[in-house]
Amino acid sequence: MSNTCVNCGEVLNGRADKKFCDNYCRNQFNNKKNSDVNNLMRNVNNTLRKNRRILISLLENGEEMKKIPKDILLKKGFDFKYLTEIYTTQKGKSYHYVYDMGYLNLSDDWLLIVQKIKD
Ligand SMILES: [Zn+2]
């Protein structure tokens, strides 16, 4: 079984645990891996920022909470997969937070939008 370079796929000679042709291939591979991670982090951060912006836009000045149909969040592009924290109360209610803004599922169709109270 021959070993191939993780970066360019060339057949490798020499030690069995060798992973790259040379330093060039090693660097190129590591740079690409880092840029993939950076892109992933940028996308996640952008999605979190967008989610927070949507939640803020639903509360009017001075409101700390408001009942909103789930549909409205979906239409605005809220991505329910991206949260920063889930807080479950003693009564078993789970608040889903994006930084300081969050929501509580009231039913399948309704959410309660909340602003985190500083404690
Ligand atoms: Zn190579």
Short mmCIF file of N, CA, C and O and ligand atoms in Angstrom, two decimals:
data_model
loop_
_atom_site.label_atom_id
_atom_site.label_comp_id
_atom_site.label_asym_id
_atom_site.label_seq_id
_atom_site.Cartn_x
_atom_site.Cartn_y
_atom_site.Cartn_z
N MET A 1 0.85 -1.20 0.00
CA MET A 1 0.00 0.00 0.00
C MET A 1 0.88 1.25 0.00
O MET A 1 1.72 1.42 0.87
N SER A 2 0.72 2.11 -0.99
CA SER A 2 1.58 3.29 -1.04
C SER A 2 0.88 4.48 -0.40
O SER A 2 -0.33 4.62 -0.43
N ASN A 3 1.71 5.33 0.16
CA ASN A 3 1.27 6.50 0.88
C ASN A 3 1.23 7.69 -0.08
O ASN A 3 2.13 7.85 -0.89
N THR A 4 0.21 8.54 0.01
CA THR A 4 0.17 9.71 -0.87
C THR A 4 0.11 11.01 -0.05
O THR A 4 -0.37 11.02 1.08
N CYS A 5 0.60 12.08 -0.67
CA CYS A 5 0.64 13.39 -0.01
C CYS A 5 -0.79 13.88 0.27
O CYS A 5 -1.65 13.85 -0.61
N VAL A 6 -1.02 14.31 1.50
CA VAL A 6 -2.35 14.78 1.91
C VAL A 6 -2.74 16.02 1.10
O VAL A 6 -3.92 16.26 0.84
N ASN A 7 -1.74 16.81 0.67
CA ASN A 7 -2.05 18.04 -0.06
C ASN A 7 -2.27 17.82 -1.55
O ASN A 7 -3.28 18.22 -2.10
N CYS A 8 -1.28 17.19 -2.22
CA CYS A 8 -1.35 17.13 -3.69
C CYS A 8 -1.63 15.74 -4.25
O CYS A 8 -1.90 15.59 -5.44
N GLY A 9 -1.56 14.72 -3.40
CA GLY A 9 -1.90 13.37 -3.86
C GLY A 9 -0.75 12.60 -4.51
O GLY A 9 -0.94 11.46 -4.95
N GLU A 10 0.41 13.23 -4.58
CA GLU A 10 1.59 12.54 -5.14
C GLU A 10 1.95 11.34 -4.25
O GLU A 10 1.79 11.38 -3.04
N VAL A 11 2.46 10.29 -4.90
CA VAL A 11 2.93 9.13 -4.14
C VAL A 11 4.18 9.53 -3.35
O VAL A 11 5.06 10.21 -3.88
N LEU A 12 4.21 9.13 -2.09
CA LEU A 12 5.32 9.51 -1.22
C LEU A 12 6.29 8.35 -1.06
O LEU A 12 5.88 7.20 -0.92
N ASN A 13 7.56 8.67 -1.09
CA ASN A 13 8.59 7.68 -0.78
C ASN A 13 9.16 8.02 0.58
O ASN A 13 9.10 9.16 1.01
N GLY A 14 9.72 6.99 1.23
CA GLY A 14 10.36 7.26 2.51
C GLY A 14 9.53 6.73 3.66
O GLY A 14 8.83 5.74 3.51
N ARG A 15 9.59 7.41 4.77
CA ARG A 15 8.97 6.91 6.00
C ARG A 15 7.47 6.70 5.81
O ARG A 15 6.79 7.44 5.13
N ALA A 16 6.96 5.66 6.48
CA ALA A 16 5.55 5.30 6.34
C ALA A 16 4.63 6.36 6.93
O ALA A 16 3.49 6.51 6.50
N ASP A 17 5.14 7.12 7.90
CA ASP A 17 4.28 8.10 8.55
C ASP A 17 4.36 9.49 7.90
O ASP A 17 3.79 10.46 8.38
N LYS A 18 5.09 9.56 6.79
CA LYS A 18 5.20 10.83 6.07
C LYS A 18 3.82 11.22 5.51
O LYS A 18 3.11 10.39 4.96
N LYS A 19 3.45 12.51 5.65
CA LYS A 19 2.12 12.93 5.18
C LYS A 19 2.19 13.90 3.99
O LYS A 19 1.20 14.07 3.27
N PHE A 20 3.34 14.57 3.82
CA PHE A 20 3.46 15.57 2.76
C PHE A 20 4.74 15.35 1.95
O PHE A 20 5.71 14.82 2.47
N CYS A 21 4.73 15.83 0.68
CA CYS A 21 5.92 15.80 -0.16
C CYS A 21 7.05 16.59 0.49
O CYS A 21 8.18 16.15 0.56
N ASP A 22 6.71 17.80 0.91
CA ASP A 22 7.72 18.73 1.39
C ASP A 22 7.03 19.83 2.21
O ASP A 22 5.82 19.81 2.40
N ASN A 23 7.82 20.80 2.64
CA ASN A 23 7.26 21.88 3.45
C ASN A 23 6.25 22.72 2.69
O ASN A 23 5.29 23.22 3.27
N TYR A 24 6.46 22.86 1.37
CA TYR A 24 5.50 23.62 0.57
C TYR A 24 4.11 23.01 0.68
O TYR A 24 3.12 23.70 0.94
N CYS A 25 4.03 21.69 0.48
CA CYS A 25 2.73 21.01 0.55
C CYS A 25 2.16 21.07 1.97
O CYS A 25 0.96 21.26 2.15
N ARG A 26 3.04 20.94 2.98
CA ARG A 26 2.57 21.02 4.36
C ARG A 26 1.96 22.40 4.64
O ARG A 26 0.86 22.51 5.18
N ASN A 27 2.66 23.46 4.22
CA ASN A 27 2.16 24.81 4.46
C ASN A 27 0.86 25.09 3.71
O ASN A 27 -0.06 25.69 4.24
N GLN A 28 0.83 24.65 2.45
CA GLN A 28 -0.36 24.89 1.65
C GLN A 28 -1.59 24.21 2.27
O GLN A 28 -2.67 24.79 2.36
N PHE A 29 -1.37 22.98 2.73
CA PHE A 29 -2.46 22.22 3.35
C PHE A 29 -2.95 22.92 4.62
O PHE A 29 -4.15 23.10 4.83
N ASN A 30 -2.01 23.34 5.47
CA ASN A 30 -2.38 23.98 6.73
C ASN A 30 -3.06 25.34 6.51
O ASN A 30 -4.01 25.69 7.22
N ASN A 31 -2.58 26.09 5.52
CA ASN A 31 -3.21 27.38 5.21
C ASN A 31 -4.65 27.19 4.77
O ASN A 31 -5.55 27.94 5.16
N LYS A 32 -4.87 26.18 3.92
CA LYS A 32 -6.23 25.93 3.44
C LYS A 32 -7.14 25.52 4.58
O LYS A 32 -8.27 25.98 4.69
N LYS A 33 -6.60 24.65 5.47
CA LYS A 33 -7.40 24.20 6.61
C LYS A 33 -7.79 25.39 7.47
O LYS A 33 -8.94 25.52 7.89
N ASN A 34 -6.83 26.30 7.72
CA ASN A 34 -7.13 27.49 8.54
C ASN A 34 -8.16 28.38 7.86
O ASN A 34 -9.04 28.94 8.52
N SER A 35 -8.06 28.55 6.53
CA SER A 35 -9.00 29.45 5.88
C SER A 35 -10.41 28.84 5.88
O SER A 35 -11.39 29.55 5.98
N ASP A 36 -10.49 27.50 5.83
CA ASP A 36 -11.80 26.85 5.95
C ASP A 36 -12.41 27.14 7.32
O ASP A 36 -13.60 27.46 7.43
N VAL A 37 -11.60 27.02 8.36
CA VAL A 37 -12.10 27.27 9.72
C VAL A 37 -12.50 28.73 9.86
O VAL A 37 -13.55 29.04 10.42
N ASN A 38 -11.67 29.62 9.32
CA ASN A 38 -12.00 31.06 9.40
C ASN A 38 -13.30 31.37 8.68
O ASN A 38 -14.11 32.16 9.18
N ASN A 39 -13.50 30.76 7.51
CA ASN A 39 -14.76 30.98 6.78
C ASN A 39 -15.95 30.46 7.57
O ASN A 39 -16.98 31.12 7.64
N LEU A 40 -15.77 29.29 8.16
CA LEU A 40 -16.86 28.70 8.95
C LEU A 40 -17.21 29.62 10.11
O LEU A 40 -18.38 29.93 10.36
N MET A 41 -16.17 30.12 10.82
CA MET A 41 -16.41 31.00 11.96
C MET A 41 -17.08 32.30 11.52
O MET A 41 -17.98 32.80 12.20
N ARG A 42 -16.64 32.84 10.38
CA ARG A 42 -17.24 34.08 9.89
C ARG A 42 -18.73 33.86 9.59
O ARG A 42 -19.57 34.67 9.95
N ASN A 43 -19.04 32.73 8.93
CA ASN A 43 -20.44 32.45 8.60
C ASN A 43 -21.30 32.27 9.85
O ASN A 43 -22.42 32.77 9.91
N VAL A 44 -20.75 31.56 10.84
CA VAL A 44 -21.51 31.35 12.08
C VAL A 44 -21.73 32.69 12.78
O VAL A 44 -22.84 33.00 13.22
N ASN A 45 -20.67 33.50 12.86
CA ASN A 45 -20.80 34.81 13.51
C ASN A 45 -21.81 35.70 12.79
O ASN A 45 -22.61 36.37 13.44
N ASN A 46 -21.78 35.68 11.46
CA ASN A 46 -22.75 36.48 10.69
C ASN A 46 -24.18 36.01 10.95
O ASN A 46 -25.08 36.83 11.08
N THR A 47 -24.37 34.69 11.02
CA THR A 47 -25.71 34.16 11.25
C THR A 47 -26.20 34.55 12.65
O THR A 47 -27.36 34.93 12.83
N LEU A 48 -25.31 34.48 13.64
CA LEU A 48 -25.70 34.86 15.00
C LEU A 48 -26.07 36.35 15.06
O LEU A 48 -27.06 36.73 15.68
N ARG A 49 -25.25 37.18 14.39
CA ARG A 49 -25.54 38.62 14.37
C ARG A 49 -26.88 38.89 13.70
O ARG A 49 -27.67 39.71 14.17
N LYS A 50 -27.15 38.19 12.59
CA LYS A 50 -28.43 38.37 11.89
C LYS A 50 -29.60 37.93 12.78
O LYS A 50 -30.59 38.63 12.88
N ASN A 51 -29.45 36.77 13.43
CA ASN A 51 -30.51 36.30 14.33
C ASN A 51 -30.80 37.32 15.43
O ASN A 51 -31.95 37.62 15.73
N ARG A 52 -29.74 37.87 16.02
CA ARG A 52 -29.92 38.85 17.09
C ARG A 52 -30.63 40.10 16.56
O ARG A 52 -31.54 40.63 17.20
N ARG A 53 -30.20 40.54 15.35
CA ARG A 53 -30.80 41.73 14.75
C ARG A 53 -32.30 41.51 14.52
O ARG A 53 -33.12 42.40 14.74
N ILE A 54 -32.67 40.31 14.07
CA ILE A 54 -34.09 40.02 13.82
C ILE A 54 -34.87 40.08 15.14
O ILE A 54 -35.94 40.68 15.20
N LEU A 55 -34.33 39.48 16.19
CA LEU A 55 -35.03 39.49 17.48
C LEU A 55 -35.20 40.92 17.99
O LEU A 55 -36.28 41.29 18.47
N ILE A 56 -34.15 41.72 17.88
CA ILE A 56 -34.23 43.12 18.32
C ILE A 56 -35.31 43.87 17.54
O ILE A 56 -36.08 44.64 18.11
N SER A 57 -35.38 43.60 16.23
CA SER A 57 -36.31 44.35 15.37
C SER A 57 -37.76 44.06 15.73
O SER A 57 -38.66 44.81 15.37
N LEU A 58 -38.00 42.95 16.44
CA LEU A 58 -39.38 42.58 16.77
C LEU A 58 -39.90 43.26 18.03
O LEU A 58 -41.10 43.34 18.26
N LEU A 59 -38.99 43.75 18.85
CA LEU A 59 -39.41 44.47 20.05
C LEU A 59 -39.44 45.96 19.75
O LEU A 59 -38.52 46.47 19.12
N GLU A 60 -40.48 46.60 20.19
CA GLU A 60 -40.51 48.05 20.02
C GLU A 60 -39.82 48.70 21.20
O GLU A 60 -39.58 48.04 22.22
N ASN A 61 -39.50 49.96 21.04
CA ASN A 61 -38.76 50.69 22.08
C ASN A 61 -39.32 50.43 23.47
O ASN A 61 -40.51 50.64 23.71
N GLY A 62 -38.48 49.99 24.37
CA GLY A 62 -38.89 49.84 25.75
C GLY A 62 -39.56 48.52 26.09
O GLY A 62 -39.71 48.18 27.25
N GLU A 63 -39.95 47.74 25.06
CA GLU A 63 -40.59 46.47 25.35
C GLU A 63 -39.54 45.44 25.79
O GLU A 63 -38.47 45.36 25.20
N GLU A 64 -39.88 44.67 26.82
CA GLU A 64 -38.95 43.63 27.26
C GLU A 64 -39.33 42.26 26.71
O GLU A 64 -38.50 41.35 26.69
N MET A 65 -40.59 42.11 26.32
CA MET A 65 -41.01 40.86 25.73
C MET A 65 -42.24 41.07 24.86
O MET A 65 -42.95 42.06 25.00
N LYS A 66 -42.48 40.11 23.93
CA LYS A 66 -43.60 40.25 23.02
C LYS A 66 -43.92 38.91 22.39
O LYS A 66 -43.00 38.19 22.00
N LYS A 67 -45.22 38.58 22.28
CA LYS A 67 -45.64 37.36 21.57
C LYS A 67 -45.57 37.60 20.07
O LYS A 67 -46.09 38.60 19.58
N ILE A 68 -44.92 36.70 19.35
CA ILE A 68 -44.75 36.85 17.91
C ILE A 68 -45.00 35.49 17.24
O ILE A 68 -44.54 34.47 17.73
N PRO A 69 -45.72 35.49 16.10
CA PRO A 69 -45.87 34.22 15.36
C PRO A 69 -44.51 33.75 14.83
O PRO A 69 -43.74 34.56 14.32
N LYS A 70 -44.23 32.47 14.96
CA LYS A 70 -42.95 31.90 14.51
C LYS A 70 -42.70 32.19 13.03
O LYS A 70 -41.56 32.41 12.62
N ASP A 71 -43.78 32.20 12.26
CA ASP A 71 -43.72 32.50 10.82
C ASP A 71 -42.93 33.77 10.50
O ASP A 71 -42.22 33.84 9.51
N ILE A 72 -43.15 34.78 11.34
CA ILE A 72 -42.51 36.08 11.07
C ILE A 72 -41.00 35.95 11.16
O ILE A 72 -40.26 36.51 10.33
N LEU A 73 -40.52 35.19 12.15
CA LEU A 73 -39.07 34.99 12.26
C LEU A 73 -38.54 34.24 11.04
O LEU A 73 -37.49 34.57 10.50
N LEU A 74 -39.29 33.22 10.61
CA LEU A 74 -38.85 32.45 9.45
C LEU A 74 -38.79 33.33 8.21
O LEU A 74 -37.84 33.26 7.43
N LYS A 75 -39.82 34.17 8.04
CA LYS A 75 -39.85 35.05 6.87
C LYS A 75 -38.70 36.04 6.87
O LYS A 75 -38.20 36.42 5.82
N LYS A 76 -38.28 36.46 8.06
CA LYS A 76 -37.16 37.40 8.14
C LYS A 76 -35.81 36.70 8.00
O LYS A 76 -34.77 37.35 7.99
N GLY A 77 -35.84 35.36 7.95
CA GLY A 77 -34.60 34.62 7.74
C GLY A 77 -33.90 34.17 9.02
O GLY A 77 -32.72 33.83 9.00
N PHE A 78 -34.65 34.14 10.13
CA PHE A 78 -34.07 33.67 11.39
C PHE A 78 -33.68 32.20 11.24
O PHE A 78 -34.43 31.39 10.71
N ASP A 79 -32.46 31.86 11.68
CA ASP A 79 -31.98 30.48 11.58
C ASP A 79 -31.99 29.85 12.98
O ASP A 79 -31.15 30.18 13.82
N PHE A 80 -32.96 28.95 13.19
CA PHE A 80 -33.17 28.39 14.53
C PHE A 80 -32.04 27.47 15.01
O PHE A 80 -32.02 27.07 16.16
N LYS A 81 -31.11 27.14 14.11
CA LYS A 81 -30.00 26.28 14.52
C LYS A 81 -28.92 27.05 15.29
O LYS A 81 -28.10 26.45 15.95
N TYR A 82 -28.92 28.38 15.16
CA TYR A 82 -27.80 29.14 15.71
C TYR A 82 -28.20 29.94 16.95
O TYR A 82 -28.96 30.89 16.88
N LEU A 83 -27.66 29.49 18.08
CA LEU A 83 -27.95 30.09 19.38
C LEU A 83 -26.64 30.22 20.15
O LEU A 83 -25.65 29.57 19.81
N THR A 84 -26.65 31.03 21.20
CA THR A 84 -25.47 31.07 22.04
C THR A 84 -25.70 30.38 23.39
O THR A 84 -24.76 30.02 24.07
N GLU A 85 -26.97 30.21 23.77
CA GLU A 85 -27.24 29.66 25.10
C GLU A 85 -28.68 29.18 25.20
O GLU A 85 -29.57 29.78 24.60
N ILE A 86 -28.88 28.09 25.91
CA ILE A 86 -30.25 27.67 26.25
C ILE A 86 -30.35 27.68 27.77
O ILE A 86 -29.52 27.09 28.46
N TYR A 87 -31.33 28.40 28.28
CA TYR A 87 -31.52 28.48 29.73
C TYR A 87 -32.85 27.85 30.08
O TYR A 87 -33.90 28.25 29.60
N THR A 88 -32.80 26.79 30.91
CA THR A 88 -34.02 26.11 31.30
C THR A 88 -34.37 26.48 32.74
O THR A 88 -33.54 26.34 33.64
N THR A 89 -35.59 26.97 32.92
CA THR A 89 -36.02 27.38 34.27
C THR A 89 -36.37 26.15 35.10
O THR A 89 -36.48 25.03 34.58
N GLN A 90 -36.58 26.37 36.41
CA GLN A 90 -36.95 25.26 37.29
C GLN A 90 -38.27 24.63 36.86
O GLN A 90 -38.50 23.45 37.10
N LYS A 91 -39.11 25.44 36.23
CA LYS A 91 -40.40 24.90 35.77
C LYS A 91 -40.27 24.19 34.42
O LYS A 91 -41.26 23.74 33.85
N GLY A 92 -39.07 24.13 33.86
CA GLY A 92 -38.84 23.39 32.64
C GLY A 92 -39.04 24.17 31.35
O GLY A 92 -39.09 23.58 30.28
N LYS A 93 -39.18 25.50 31.47
CA LYS A 93 -39.27 26.31 30.25
C LYS A 93 -37.86 26.59 29.74
O LYS A 93 -36.98 26.96 30.53
N SER A 94 -37.66 26.44 28.42
CA SER A 94 -36.33 26.66 27.85
C SER A 94 -36.28 27.96 27.05
O SER A 94 -36.96 28.09 26.03
N TYR A 95 -35.49 28.88 27.53
CA TYR A 95 -35.26 30.13 26.80
C TYR A 95 -34.05 29.92 25.89
O TYR A 95 -33.02 29.42 26.33
N HIS A 96 -34.22 30.28 24.62
CA HIS A 96 -33.15 30.13 23.64
C HIS A 96 -32.58 31.50 23.34
O HIS A 96 -33.30 32.36 22.82
N TYR A 97 -31.30 31.68 23.67
CA TYR A 97 -30.71 33.00 23.53
C TYR A 97 -29.72 33.12 22.38
O TYR A 97 -28.99 32.18 22.07
N VAL A 98 -29.74 34.30 21.75
CA VAL A 98 -28.69 34.73 20.85
C VAL A 98 -28.10 35.98 21.53
O VAL A 98 -28.71 37.04 21.49
N TYR A 99 -27.01 35.78 22.22
CA TYR A 99 -26.44 36.84 23.07
C TYR A 99 -27.48 37.30 24.08
O TYR A 99 -27.93 36.50 24.88
N ASP A 100 -27.89 38.59 24.01
CA ASP A 100 -28.80 39.11 25.03
C ASP A 100 -30.27 39.02 24.63
O ASP A 100 -31.14 39.40 25.38
N MET A 101 -30.54 38.53 23.42
CA MET A 101 -31.92 38.42 22.94
C MET A 101 -32.30 36.95 22.88
O MET A 101 -31.46 36.10 22.58
N GLY A 102 -33.58 36.66 23.13
CA GLY A 102 -33.96 35.25 23.12
C GLY A 102 -35.43 35.06 22.83
O GLY A 102 -36.18 36.00 22.59
N TYR A 103 -35.81 33.79 22.84
CA TYR A 103 -37.22 33.46 22.65
C TYR A 103 -37.57 32.21 23.45
O TYR A 103 -36.70 31.40 23.79
N LEU A 104 -38.85 32.11 23.73
CA LEU A 104 -39.40 30.95 24.42
C LEU A 104 -40.50 30.40 23.52
O LEU A 104 -41.32 31.17 23.00
N ASN A 105 -40.51 29.10 23.30
CA ASN A 105 -41.59 28.50 22.51
C ASN A 105 -42.86 28.48 23.36
O ASN A 105 -42.89 27.87 24.43
N LEU A 106 -43.91 29.16 22.89
CA LEU A 106 -45.19 29.14 23.61
C LEU A 106 -46.07 28.01 23.09
O LEU A 106 -46.83 27.42 23.82
N SER A 107 -45.96 27.75 21.79
CA SER A 107 -46.70 26.66 21.14
C SER A 107 -45.96 26.37 19.85
O SER A 107 -44.88 26.92 19.63
N ASP A 108 -46.53 25.54 18.98
CA ASP A 108 -45.87 25.26 17.71
C ASP A 108 -45.74 26.52 16.85
O ASP A 108 -44.82 26.64 16.06
N ASP A 109 -46.69 27.45 17.02
CA ASP A 109 -46.74 28.60 16.12
C ASP A 109 -46.34 29.93 16.76
O ASP A 109 -46.16 30.91 16.05
N TRP A 110 -46.29 29.96 18.07
CA TRP A 110 -46.04 31.24 18.75
C TRP A 110 -44.79 31.21 19.61
O TRP A 110 -44.50 30.22 20.28
N LEU A 111 -44.09 32.33 19.57
CA LEU A 111 -42.90 32.49 20.41
C LEU A 111 -43.07 33.72 21.28
O LEU A 111 -43.77 34.66 20.92
N LEU A 112 -42.40 33.71 22.41
CA LEU A 112 -42.30 34.92 23.22
C LEU A 112 -40.87 35.43 23.05
O LEU A 112 -39.91 34.74 23.39
N ILE A 113 -40.75 36.62 22.47
CA ILE A 113 -39.43 37.23 22.29
C ILE A 113 -39.06 37.94 23.60
O ILE A 113 -39.88 38.67 24.15
N VAL A 114 -37.87 37.71 24.07
CA VAL A 114 -37.47 38.32 25.35
C VAL A 114 -36.09 38.96 25.23
O VAL A 114 -35.27 38.56 24.41
N GLN A 115 -35.92 39.96 26.08
CA GLN A 115 -34.60 40.57 26.21
C GLN A 115 -34.06 40.08 27.55
O GLN A 115 -34.77 40.09 28.55
N LYS A 116 -32.80 39.65 27.56
CA LYS A 116 -32.23 39.09 28.80
C LYS A 116 -32.17 40.17 29.87
O LYS A 116 -31.67 41.27 29.62
N ILE A 117 -32.68 39.82 31.02
CA ILE A 117 -32.62 40.75 32.15
C ILE A 117 -31.28 40.54 32.83
O ILE A 117 -30.91 39.42 33.17
N LYS A 118 -30.57 41.61 33.02
CA LYS A 118 -29.27 41.49 33.71
C LYS A 118 -29.49 41.15 35.17
O LYS A 118 -30.34 41.76 35.81
N ASP A 119 -28.73 40.16 35.68
CA ASP A 119 -28.93 39.83 37.10
C ASP A 119 -27.70 40.13 37.93
O ASP A 119 -26.82 40.85 37.48
ZN ZN B 1 2.42 17.15 -2.08
#
